[in-house]
Amino acid sequence: MILGLFVLLVLLVLPGCWDRHEINNYAFWIGTALDAGKDGKLVKSAQVAIPADFKSIREGGGKGQRANIVLTASGQTVGDLIQQIQDKLPRKVFLGHRRAIFIGEKLARKGIKDIMDQFTRNTDTRMRTDIFVVNNGEGKDVLKINSPFNQFSSIVAVDQDRYCRLGDTALRDVLLDIGRDGIRPAMPMIDIAPKNEQEKHEVIEVKSVAIFNRDLQMVGEVTGRESLELFWVKGVLQNLLIPEEMETGNITIYESNLKKNIRTTIEGDRIKAYVKLEGSGRVLENNTDIDISVSKERIPLERKLNELKSKQVEATVKKIQKQYGQDVFGIGEEIHREHPYKWKEIKHKWDELFPNVEVTVKVKIKIQNTGAIGKRVPGIGDRK
């Protein structure tokens, strides 16, 4: 009896869930768009899930209605805009499920220092949230896209970024670059205006990279091969697939296990960087006359491909140096690690020194899989 009375007494004094919130009380914020308004104010848009459509989405039915609503507010600060959007909702906004942030190009070129400050202080912000710049457009346009793959365009953009050749860039990665002196931020760009009219308002592309300066102002962009090479030198690219044009035809190699290594030397006023890029290759297509299954033919092909790629990557680095002057590769961070005392002297003028750094690139891709057939299939693509 004494033990039973003691248990009852303990249950009486145990605290309950006095601050609990039912899931029905939340409005799930899936995507954010930030744009520059015409009146100089900041425009923020939110893609919020509509709970009534969840069942129809899971069951594949529904009446063709959108599973989300896009709400927009304008003001001077991000915090004020969040409250304005909250005022339009009958539920408490929840940012824990936000998947993506889209920044209009106009705002990106104006500068995003103030809005990035809010992301670092707001405890509800997920550091794994993907972040993009919208090429020649506004962020809110992405939120309104009706994709056939998912009714949340924010989730589509995240998956697109993950499976496209550029990999994925999270808010955490950008914030880490902002906090370091020897590297400048770079973000993937979304293109929402495909050339094919049938894809309009349904398909987005991720094929470019926006380059930012120390003040978090977008100063330019690179696209296609150059954007891939930028991320390879930076060390964030995982795989690569680009057809290469040889003397006797084209060859396509899927390159994986990509790695980068940068070494630096300082001799007086001359700063040199030696970039080594490595990986393994798998041949997907061979339209040359080379029998890649034979070592004596494959090894010279590897050498030519590596020499070609070395020149291409080196040209991309020099272009970014001369045209934009921003170290998006992290060469300054390598100097910081290898020459810490010298870095203290030059870090404040790194933007002036970087364009004159002598960069040498060496690519070493080893073909480990040549495919089931070594030689070209007779008769395919042969010229008469």
PDB file of C-alpha atoms in Angstrom, residues 62-252:
ATOM      1  CA  GLY A  62      -7.789  14.726 -56.403  1.00  0.00           C
ATOM      2  CA  LYS A  63      -9.492  17.376 -58.458  1.00  0.00           C
ATOM      3  CA  GLY A  64      -6.373  18.812 -60.065  1.00  0.00           C
ATOM      4  CA  GLN A  65      -6.044  21.464 -57.374  1.00  0.00           C
ATOM      5  CA  ARG A  66      -2.682  22.717 -56.194  1.00  0.00           C
ATOM      6  CA  ALA A  67      -1.332  21.154 -53.012  1.00  0.00           C
ATOM      7  CA  ASN A  68       0.110  24.495 -51.922  1.00  0.00           C
ATOM      8  CA  ILE A  69      -0.582  28.191 -51.756  1.00  0.00           C
ATOM      9  CA  VAL A  70       1.919  30.972 -52.485  1.00  0.00           C
ATOM     10  CA  LEU A  71       1.712  33.962 -50.128  1.00  0.00           C
ATOM     11  CA  THR A  72       3.636  37.202 -50.695  1.00  0.00           C
ATOM     12  CA  ALA A  73       4.561  40.165 -48.494  1.00  0.00           C
ATOM     13  CA  SER A  74       6.830  43.201 -48.886  1.00  0.00           C
ATOM     14  CA  GLY A  75       8.784  45.201 -46.329  1.00  0.00           C
ATOM     15  CA  GLN A  76      12.248  46.175 -45.110  1.00  0.00           C
ATOM     16  CA  THR A  77      13.316  43.152 -43.050  1.00  0.00           C
ATOM     17  CA  VAL A  78      12.973  39.396 -43.380  1.00  0.00           C
ATOM     18  CA  GLY A  79      11.619  39.060 -39.840  1.00  0.00           C
ATOM     19  CA  ASP A  80       8.820  41.528 -40.564  1.00  0.00           C
ATOM     20  CA  LEU A  81       7.902  39.625 -43.736  1.00  0.00           C
ATOM     21  CA  ILE A  82       7.622  36.341 -41.832  1.00  0.00           C
ATOM     22  CA  GLN A  83       5.160  37.994 -39.466  1.00  0.00           C
ATOM     23  CA  GLN A  84       3.182  39.460 -42.370  1.00  0.00           C
ATOM     24  CA  ILE A  85       2.817  36.000 -43.893  1.00  0.00           C
ATOM     25  CA  GLN A  86       1.854  34.609 -40.489  1.00  0.00           C
ATOM     26  CA  ASP A  87      -0.934  37.202 -40.320  1.00  0.00           C
ATOM     27  CA  LYS A  88      -2.440  35.667 -43.488  1.00  0.00           C
ATOM     28  CA  LEU A  89      -2.574  32.140 -42.084  1.00  0.00           C
ATOM     29  CA  PRO A  90      -4.945  30.561 -39.536  1.00  0.00           C
ATOM     30  CA  ARG A  91      -2.146  28.286 -38.335  1.00  0.00           C
ATOM     31  CA  LYS A  92       1.312  28.798 -36.856  1.00  0.00           C
ATOM     32  CA  VAL A  93       4.022  28.774 -39.541  1.00  0.00           C
ATOM     33  CA  PHE A  94       6.556  25.973 -39.199  1.00  0.00           C
ATOM     34  CA  LEU A  95       9.920  26.349 -40.989  1.00  0.00           C
ATOM     35  CA  GLY A  96      11.295  22.959 -40.013  1.00  0.00           C
ATOM     36  CA  HIS A  97      10.174  21.410 -43.325  1.00  0.00           C
ATOM     37  CA  ARG A  98      11.438  24.179 -45.605  1.00  0.00           C
ATOM     38  CA  ARG A  99      13.334  22.572 -48.475  1.00  0.00           C
ATOM     39  CA  ALA A 100      14.576  25.427 -50.654  1.00  0.00           C
ATOM     40  CA  ILE A 101      15.287  29.157 -50.838  1.00  0.00           C
ATOM     41  CA  PHE A 102      15.113  30.971 -54.190  1.00  0.00           C
ATOM     42  CA  ILE A 103      16.754  34.376 -54.684  1.00  0.00           C
ATOM     43  CA  GLY A 104      15.837  36.494 -57.705  1.00  0.00           C
ATOM     44  CA  GLU A 105      18.805  37.581 -59.824  1.00  0.00           C
ATOM     45  CA  LYS A 106      17.988  41.281 -59.376  1.00  0.00           C
ATOM     46  CA  LEU A 107      18.219  40.942 -55.587  1.00  0.00           C
ATOM     47  CA  ALA A 108      21.339  38.767 -55.867  1.00  0.00           C
ATOM     48  CA  ARG A 109      23.150  41.460 -57.861  1.00  0.00           C
ATOM     49  CA  LYS A 110      21.981  44.122 -55.421  1.00  0.00           C
ATOM     50  CA  GLY A 111      23.356  42.158 -52.468  1.00  0.00           C
ATOM     51  CA  ILE A 112      22.115  39.544 -50.003  1.00  0.00           C
ATOM     52  CA  LYS A 113      24.196  40.321 -46.906  1.00  0.00           C
ATOM     53  CA  ASP A 114      21.198  41.454 -44.840  1.00  0.00           C
ATOM     54  CA  ILE A 115      19.023  38.451 -45.634  1.00  0.00           C
ATOM     55  CA  MET A 116      21.833  35.980 -44.948  1.00  0.00           C
ATOM     56  CA  ASP A 117      22.246  37.540 -41.511  1.00  0.00           C
ATOM     57  CA  GLN A 118      18.664  36.568 -40.662  1.00  0.00           C
ATOM     58  CA  PHE A 119      19.259  32.953 -41.683  1.00  0.00           C
ATOM     59  CA  THR A 120      22.225  32.678 -39.309  1.00  0.00           C
ATOM     60  CA  ARG A 121      20.246  33.971 -36.307  1.00  0.00           C
ATOM     61  CA  ASN A 122      16.880  32.276 -36.787  1.00  0.00           C
ATOM     62  CA  THR A 123      16.954  29.025 -34.819  1.00  0.00           C
ATOM     63  CA  ASP A 124      14.130  27.595 -36.966  1.00  0.00           C
ATOM     64  CA  THR A 125      16.313  27.637 -40.093  1.00  0.00           C
ATOM     65  CA  ARG A 126      17.461  24.235 -41.379  1.00  0.00           C
ATOM     66  CA  MET A 127      21.087  24.373 -42.488  1.00  0.00           C
ATOM     67  CA  ARG A 128      20.390  21.602 -45.026  1.00  0.00           C
ATOM     68  CA  THR A 129      17.938  23.848 -46.905  1.00  0.00           C
ATOM     69  CA  ASP A 130      19.025  24.158 -50.553  1.00  0.00           C
ATOM     70  CA  ILE A 131      19.609  27.663 -51.913  1.00  0.00           C
ATOM     71  CA  PHE A 132      19.443  28.915 -55.518  1.00  0.00           C
ATOM     72  CA  VAL A 133      19.654  32.065 -57.612  1.00  0.00           C
ATOM     73  CA  VAL A 134      16.969  32.369 -60.311  1.00  0.00           C
ATOM     74  CA  ASN A 135      18.557  33.169 -63.664  1.00  0.00           C
ATOM     75  CA  ASN A 136      16.935  36.209 -65.343  1.00  0.00           C
ATOM     76  CA  GLY A 137      13.868  35.879 -63.154  1.00  0.00           C
ATOM     77  CA  GLU A 138      12.292  36.170 -59.736  1.00  0.00           C
ATOM     78  CA  GLY A 139      12.221  33.617 -56.970  1.00  0.00           C
ATOM     79  CA  LYS A 140       8.447  33.665 -56.633  1.00  0.00           C
ATOM     80  CA  ASP A 141       8.146  32.443 -60.240  1.00  0.00           C
ATOM     81  CA  VAL A 142       9.706  29.126 -59.202  1.00  0.00           C
ATOM     82  CA  LEU A 143       7.151  28.665 -56.415  1.00  0.00           C
ATOM     83  CA  LYS A 144       4.333  28.895 -58.961  1.00  0.00           C
ATOM     84  CA  ILE A 145       5.654  26.167 -61.270  1.00  0.00           C
ATOM     85  CA  ASN A 146       3.353  23.153 -61.717  1.00  0.00           C
ATOM     86  CA  SER A 147       5.694  20.198 -62.102  1.00  0.00           C
ATOM     87  CA  PRO A 148       4.253  16.824 -63.223  1.00  0.00           C
ATOM     88  CA  PHE A 149       6.629  15.054 -60.818  1.00  0.00           C
ATOM     89  CA  ASN A 150       5.714  16.768 -57.554  1.00  0.00           C
ATOM     90  CA  GLN A 151       3.163  19.416 -56.672  1.00  0.00           C
ATOM     91  CA  PHE A 152       5.762  21.243 -54.568  1.00  0.00           C
ATOM     92  CA  SER A 153       8.173  22.985 -56.928  1.00  0.00           C
ATOM     93  CA  SER A 154      10.543  23.568 -53.988  1.00  0.00           C
ATOM     94  CA  ILE A 155      10.989  19.815 -53.591  1.00  0.00           C
ATOM     95  CA  VAL A 156      11.393  19.422 -57.367  1.00  0.00           C
ATOM     96  CA  ALA A 157      14.233  21.965 -57.337  1.00  0.00           C
ATOM     97  CA  VAL A 158      15.990  20.123 -54.501  1.00  0.00           C
ATOM     98  CA  ASP A 159      15.772  16.787 -56.322  1.00  0.00           C
ATOM     99  CA  GLN A 160      16.839  18.430 -59.571  1.00  0.00           C
ATOM    100  CA  ASP A 161      19.900  19.883 -57.857  1.00  0.00           C
ATOM    101  CA  ARG A 162      20.759  16.521 -56.324  1.00  0.00           C
ATOM    102  CA  TYR A 163      20.540  14.493 -59.527  1.00  0.00           C
ATOM    103  CA  CYS A 164      21.873  17.038 -62.023  1.00  0.00           C
ATOM    104  CA  ARG A 165      25.590  17.175 -62.734  1.00  0.00           C
ATOM    105  CA  LEU A 166      26.228  20.076 -60.357  1.00  0.00           C
ATOM    106  CA  GLY A 167      25.360  18.139 -57.208  1.00  0.00           C
ATOM    107  CA  ASP A 168      23.578  20.006 -54.415  1.00  0.00           C
ATOM    108  CA  THR A 169      24.483  23.152 -52.448  1.00  0.00           C
ATOM    109  CA  ALA A 170      22.908  23.771 -49.054  1.00  0.00           C
ATOM    110  CA  LEU A 171      22.555  26.950 -47.024  1.00  0.00           C
ATOM    111  CA  ARG A 172      25.152  25.554 -44.658  1.00  0.00           C
ATOM    112  CA  ASP A 173      27.766  25.386 -47.431  1.00  0.00           C
ATOM    113  CA  VAL A 174      27.164  29.006 -48.446  1.00  0.00           C
ATOM    114  CA  LEU A 175      27.326  30.244 -44.858  1.00  0.00           C
ATOM    115  CA  LEU A 176      30.633  28.416 -44.332  1.00  0.00           C
ATOM    116  CA  ASP A 177      32.102  30.144 -47.405  1.00  0.00           C
ATOM    117  CA  ILE A 178      30.835  33.515 -46.188  1.00  0.00           C
ATOM    118  CA  GLY A 179      32.596  33.045 -42.865  1.00  0.00           C
ATOM    119  CA  ARG A 180      36.032  32.402 -44.423  1.00  0.00           C
ATOM    120  CA  ASP A 181      38.470  34.921 -45.895  1.00  0.00           C
ATOM    121  CA  GLY A 182      40.049  32.663 -48.519  1.00  0.00           C
ATOM    122  CA  ILE A 183      36.978  31.772 -50.571  1.00  0.00           C
ATOM    123  CA  ARG A 184      33.975  33.541 -52.077  1.00  0.00           C
ATOM    124  CA  PRO A 185      30.456  32.034 -52.244  1.00  0.00           C
ATOM    125  CA  ALA A 186      29.006  30.364 -55.335  1.00  0.00           C
ATOM    126  CA  MET A 187      25.407  29.142 -55.735  1.00  0.00           C
ATOM    127  CA  PRO A 188      23.647  27.030 -58.376  1.00  0.00           C
ATOM    128  CA  MET A 189      21.260  28.906 -60.659  1.00  0.00           C
ATOM    129  CA  ILE A 190      17.790  27.839 -61.778  1.00  0.00           C
ATOM    130  CA  ASP A 191      16.567  28.532 -65.290  1.00  0.00           C
ATOM    131  CA  ILE A 192      12.778  28.648 -65.541  1.00  0.00           C
ATOM    132  CA  ALA A 193      12.472  29.574 -69.213  1.00  0.00           C
ATOM    133  CA  PRO A 194      13.176  26.440 -71.293  1.00  0.00           C
ATOM    134  CA  LYS A 195      13.396  26.861 -75.055  1.00  0.00           C
ATOM    135  CA  ASN A 196      10.848  24.099 -75.595  1.00  0.00           C
ATOM    136  CA  GLU A 197       7.380  25.675 -75.345  1.00  0.00           C
ATOM    137  CA  GLN A 198       5.887  22.372 -74.140  1.00  0.00           C
ATOM    138  CA  GLU A 199       8.082  22.484 -71.026  1.00  0.00           C
ATOM    139  CA  LYS A 200       7.048  26.010 -70.048  1.00  0.00           C
ATOM    140  CA  HIS A 201       5.775  26.338 -66.459  1.00  0.00           C
ATOM    141  CA  GLU A 202       6.538  22.650 -65.846  1.00  0.00           C
ATOM    142  CA  VAL A 203      10.295  22.077 -66.151  1.00  0.00           C
ATOM    143  CA  ILE A 204      13.244  23.830 -64.523  1.00  0.00           C
ATOM    144  CA  GLU A 205      16.964  23.483 -65.276  1.00  0.00           C
ATOM    145  CA  VAL A 206      20.008  23.713 -63.032  1.00  0.00           C
ATOM    146  CA  LYS A 207      23.042  24.271 -65.248  1.00  0.00           C
ATOM    147  CA  SER A 208      24.743  27.509 -64.133  1.00  0.00           C
ATOM    148  CA  VAL A 209      26.589  28.843 -61.094  1.00  0.00           C
ATOM    149  CA  ALA A 210      26.329  32.378 -59.674  1.00  0.00           C
ATOM    150  CA  ILE A 211      29.545  34.003 -58.427  1.00  0.00           C
ATOM    151  CA  PHE A 212      29.491  36.393 -55.443  1.00  0.00           C
ATOM    152  CA  ASN A 213      32.025  38.852 -54.064  1.00  0.00           C
ATOM    153  CA  ARG A 214      33.023  39.568 -50.469  1.00  0.00           C
ATOM    154  CA  ASP A 215      30.008  41.872 -49.991  1.00  0.00           C
ATOM    155  CA  LEU A 216      27.664  39.063 -51.126  1.00  0.00           C
ATOM    156  CA  GLN A 217      26.799  40.752 -54.402  1.00  0.00           C
ATOM    157  CA  MET A 218      26.446  38.582 -57.488  1.00  0.00           C
ATOM    158  CA  VAL A 219      29.085  39.688 -59.992  1.00  0.00           C
ATOM    159  CA  GLY A 220      28.608  37.084 -62.742  1.00  0.00           C
ATOM    160  CA  GLU A 221      27.906  33.508 -63.701  1.00  0.00           C
ATOM    161  CA  VAL A 222      29.381  30.539 -65.525  1.00  0.00           C
ATOM    162  CA  THR A 223      27.380  27.842 -67.257  1.00  0.00           C
ATOM    163  CA  GLY A 224      27.732  24.421 -68.849  1.00  0.00           C
ATOM    164  CA  ARG A 225      31.189  22.860 -68.733  1.00  0.00           C
ATOM    165  CA  GLU A 226      32.668  25.844 -66.885  1.00  0.00           C
ATOM    166  CA  SER A 227      30.212  25.516 -64.000  1.00  0.00           C
ATOM    167  CA  LEU A 228      31.108  21.839 -63.596  1.00  0.00           C
ATOM    168  CA  GLU A 229      34.827  22.577 -63.664  1.00  0.00           C
ATOM    169  CA  LEU A 230      34.365  25.342 -61.090  1.00  0.00           C
ATOM    170  CA  PHE A 231      32.768  22.937 -58.612  1.00  0.00           C
ATOM    171  CA  TRP A 232      35.381  20.255 -59.390  1.00  0.00           C
ATOM    172  CA  VAL A 233      38.257  22.562 -58.479  1.00  0.00           C
ATOM    173  CA  LYS A 234      36.305  23.687 -55.423  1.00  0.00           C
ATOM    174  CA  GLY A 235      35.998  20.043 -54.386  1.00  0.00           C
ATOM    175  CA  VAL A 236      32.219  19.631 -54.271  1.00  0.00           C
ATOM    176  CA  LEU A 237      31.624  17.808 -57.579  1.00  0.00           C
ATOM    177  CA  GLN A 238      31.057  14.065 -57.193  1.00  0.00           C
ATOM    178  CA  ASN A 239      30.716  12.910 -60.788  1.00  0.00           C
ATOM    179  CA  LEU A 240      30.992  14.291 -64.305  1.00  0.00           C
ATOM    180  CA  LEU A 241      29.712  13.320 -67.740  1.00  0.00           C
ATOM    181  CA  ILE A 242      30.845  15.393 -70.721  1.00  0.00           C
ATOM    182  CA  PRO A 243      31.526  14.132 -74.269  1.00  0.00           C
ATOM    183  CA  GLU A 244      35.018  14.937 -75.501  1.00  0.00           C
ATOM    184  CA  GLU A 245      35.902  15.596 -79.128  1.00  0.00           C
ATOM    185  CA  MET A 246      38.989  13.697 -80.272  1.00  0.00           C
ATOM    186  CA  GLU A 247      40.771  13.717 -83.649  1.00  0.00           C
ATOM    187  CA  THR A 248      38.886  10.658 -84.967  1.00  0.00           C
ATOM    188  CA  GLY A 249      35.518  11.168 -83.265  1.00  0.00           C
ATOM    189  CA  ASN A 250      33.796  11.685 -79.923  1.00  0.00           C
ATOM    190  CA  ILE A 251      34.108   9.707 -76.726  1.00  0.00           C
ATOM    191  CA  THR A 252      31.882   9.977 -73.645  1.00  0.00           C
TER     192      THR A 252
END
